[in-house]
XYZ file of C-alpha atoms in Angstrom:
244
model
C 13.934 -4.546 45.748
C 15.540 -6.779 43.132
C 12.859 -8.914 41.518
C 15.252 -11.839 41.503
C 14.873 -12.024 45.288
C 11.468 -13.510 44.559
C 13.092 -16.517 42.943
C 11.754 -19.643 44.627
C 14.195 -22.441 45.296
C 13.542 -25.805 43.745
C 13.893 -27.776 40.559
C 11.440 -27.754 37.676
C 9.316 -30.844 37.143
C 10.412 -33.634 34.872
C 8.259 -32.317 32.032
C 5.422 -34.826 32.082
C 3.037 -31.876 32.056
C 3.668 -30.069 28.762
C 2.006 -26.873 29.996
C 4.297 -26.647 33.014
C 7.333 -27.733 31.018
C 6.864 -24.946 28.442
C 6.300 -22.500 31.303
C 9.677 -23.364 32.790
C 11.374 -23.238 29.393
C 10.119 -19.711 28.654
C 10.378 -18.304 32.167
C 13.777 -19.911 32.620
C 15.276 -17.451 30.131
C 15.009 -14.865 32.920
C 17.753 -16.728 34.799
C 20.345 -15.362 32.386
C 18.958 -11.888 31.630
C 20.119 -8.698 33.380
C 17.835 -6.969 35.891
C 17.253 -3.964 33.593
C 15.901 -6.281 30.897
C 13.537 -7.909 33.369
C 12.261 -4.530 34.530
C 11.658 -3.496 30.929
C 9.890 -6.796 30.169
C 7.719 -6.358 33.259
C 6.672 -2.854 32.182
C 5.955 -3.942 28.611
C 4.028 -7.028 29.678
C 1.907 -5.136 32.188
C 1.331 -1.803 30.442
C 3.577 -1.095 27.463
C 2.340 -3.514 24.809
C -1.327 -2.723 25.479
C -0.447 0.967 25.244
C 1.382 0.392 21.960
C -1.712 -1.310 20.574
C -3.762 1.714 21.572
C -1.315 4.035 19.800
C -1.352 1.796 16.719
C -5.142 1.919 16.681
C -5.069 5.736 16.695
C -2.440 5.820 13.933
C -4.507 3.404 11.861
C -7.609 5.571 12.313
C -5.658 8.664 11.261
C -4.554 6.953 8.049
C -7.852 5.359 7.019
C -10.327 8.083 8.027
C -9.897 10.097 4.804
C -9.924 7.297 2.278
C -13.062 6.397 0.343
C -14.901 3.653 2.188
C -13.639 4.776 5.594
C -16.945 4.184 7.392
C -16.568 0.378 7.804
C -12.894 0.767 8.748
C -13.590 3.383 11.418
C -16.461 1.254 12.740
C -14.071 -1.700 13.037
C -11.570 0.438 14.946
C -14.305 1.557 17.335
C -15.355 -2.055 17.762
C -11.848 -3.133 18.846
C -11.898 -1.471 22.304
C -15.534 -2.480 22.806
C -14.637 -6.098 22.001
C -11.744 -5.893 24.472
C -14.129 -4.723 27.198
C -16.569 -7.539 26.386
C -13.726 -10.060 26.501
C -12.859 -8.859 30.014
C -16.483 -9.251 31.079
C -16.691 -12.717 29.529
C -13.537 -13.759 31.368
C -14.938 -12.935 34.795
C -17.231 -15.993 35.044
C -14.592 -18.171 33.358
C -12.056 -17.329 36.040
C -14.623 -17.808 38.777
C -15.523 -21.266 37.477
C -12.017 -22.545 36.707
C -10.311 -20.989 39.778
C -6.820 -21.787 38.532
C -4.101 -20.404 40.826
C -1.159 -18.490 39.469
C 1.712 -20.778 38.441
C 4.133 -19.349 41.024
C 1.742 -20.438 43.774
C 1.923 -24.085 42.768
C 5.373 -24.510 41.216
C 8.774 -23.726 42.632
C 11.789 -22.474 40.737
C 10.046 -19.702 38.799
C 11.355 -16.185 38.247
C 8.407 -14.028 39.312
C 8.980 -10.712 37.560
C 5.638 -9.137 38.517
C 5.483 -9.258 42.314
C 2.097 -8.746 43.872
C 0.112 -10.240 40.969
C -3.183 -11.540 42.323
C -6.316 -13.198 41.005
C -6.783 -16.417 39.108
C -4.687 -17.398 36.143
C -7.038 -18.771 33.451
C -7.572 -17.043 31.124
C -5.132 -14.150 30.658
C -6.913 -10.785 30.699
C -3.972 -9.007 29.094
C -3.859 -11.451 26.208
C -7.628 -11.300 25.657
C -7.576 -7.498 25.481
C -4.549 -7.455 23.198
C -6.076 -9.911 20.740
C -9.439 -8.133 20.639
C -7.709 -4.834 19.859
C -5.501 -6.495 17.239
C -8.478 -8.085 15.479
C -10.278 -4.741 15.345
C -7.217 -3.100 13.795
C -6.815 -5.972 11.327
C -10.432 -5.576 10.212
C -9.686 -1.950 9.350
C -6.246 -2.383 7.761
C -4.324 -5.567 7.052
C -0.993 -3.744 7.102
C -1.519 -2.235 10.549
C -3.372 -5.356 11.630
C -0.352 -7.595 11.067
C 1.731 -5.330 13.298
C -1.050 -5.392 15.906
C -1.243 -9.188 15.841
C 2.528 -9.365 16.359
C 2.213 -7.097 19.421
C -0.658 -9.201 20.764
C 1.336 -12.417 20.417
C 4.296 -10.727 22.110
C 1.948 -9.773 24.940
C 0.940 -13.425 25.289
C 4.567 -14.557 25.361
C 5.507 -11.896 27.897
C 2.895 -13.085 30.386
C 4.493 -16.525 30.442
C 8.010 -15.071 30.565
C 7.030 -12.972 33.582
C 5.941 -16.118 35.420
C 2.338 -15.036 36.009
C 0.561 -17.292 33.496
C 0.726 -20.797 32.108
C 1.010 -21.150 28.323
C -2.539 -22.520 28.247
C -3.731 -19.330 29.990
C -2.506 -17.147 27.144
C -3.749 -19.599 24.497
C -7.160 -19.295 26.129
C -6.790 -15.504 26.069
C -5.976 -15.577 22.358
C -9.048 -17.714 21.702
C -11.325 -15.584 23.883
C -10.258 -12.216 22.497
C -10.340 -13.424 18.897
C -13.707 -15.149 19.167
C -15.424 -12.195 20.853
C -14.017 -9.751 18.298
C -14.837 -11.866 15.256
C -18.132 -13.520 16.161
C -19.806 -10.301 17.282
C -18.193 -8.098 14.633
C -20.969 -8.288 11.993
C -23.703 -7.138 14.368
C -21.456 -4.662 16.181
C -20.097 -2.926 13.093
C -23.563 -2.842 11.525
C -24.769 -0.974 14.590
C -21.743 1.338 14.678
C -21.727 2.355 11.011
C -24.862 4.564 11.229
C -23.227 6.404 14.126
C -19.982 6.794 12.196
C -21.847 8.206 9.173
C -23.315 10.930 11.402
C -19.920 11.709 12.974
C -18.036 14.944 12.208
C -15.949 14.969 9.050
C -12.666 15.143 11.007
C -13.496 11.730 12.460
C -14.341 9.834 9.307
C -13.796 12.105 6.290
C -16.591 12.180 3.734
C -19.207 9.586 4.764
C -20.866 9.926 1.355
C -17.780 8.622 -0.462
C -17.758 5.165 -2.010
C -17.529 2.379 0.563
C -15.732 -0.096 -1.680
C -12.387 1.050 -0.322
C -11.006 2.184 -3.700
C -10.535 5.667 -5.014
C -12.347 6.569 -8.180
C -10.284 8.057 -10.992
C -12.368 10.572 -12.973
C -10.158 10.013 -16.011
C -11.085 6.355 -15.952
C -14.793 7.063 -16.401
C -15.684 6.199 -20.013
C -17.080 8.961 -22.193
C -20.770 8.675 -23.061
C -21.343 6.682 -26.219
C -23.084 8.346 -29.152
C -24.623 6.470 -32.044
C -23.665 7.707 -35.529
C -26.469 9.496 -37.284
C -27.702 7.809 -40.460
C -27.848 9.985 -43.477
C -30.880 9.374 -45.535
C -33.247 6.592 -45.092
C -32.217 3.653 -47.220
C -29.033 2.252 -45.751
C -26.406 2.599 -48.472
C -28.681 4.272 -51.010
C -27.022 7.685 -50.686
C -23.667 6.162 -51.369
C -25.002 4.381 -54.422
C -26.499 7.581 -55.755
C -23.227 9.447 -55.319
C -21.360 6.647 -57.083
C -23.767 6.877 -59.965
């Protein structure tokens, strides 16, 4: 069935509600996109971008596990999925309290590209998970973390484009995922690092290596200093005697 058959007749509101107005602006792009693009966007928004974050996390682990100081980085990468799970748990009472319906249930004229989506709208689970994973990756590697944050923001945008969330839903998801990952990170990584140090070497490299994140160059180690031996006992007396 063509997803465009789910298009609901009607005109968008005048725009007095900024949240709804931005929703129509972003979702309205689907009016001019081909069906294959919408199917691809639906897959990415529902599964693909989260999966890409998972792959990026594994790639990041593979690159950082052998470097000196890998223990904190690997602990941060382990914390990312745990933070995502905690964000999902934290969102359960939030959704139950707010009870915000999906936008397509209250507003006409939306392109609903994920038919059958159920549950409440605030906050976005997908966005919360994506941001928690991205923060964990960023804590381990800024280079990979920037790519992860871009994927997480794209996940947030896709949920609005698909017509299943308000913009404020994904903003709340960004805040929830980020706050859980950052606020609990010190205690979580402190608890994970002893486990990482006892992990097999293939997981974390040499846990006894320096944890400052920099490689030590043996050539840069200064040679031990030796004090010149004094000849004779009276300072320059030997020299004076030779001159005489």
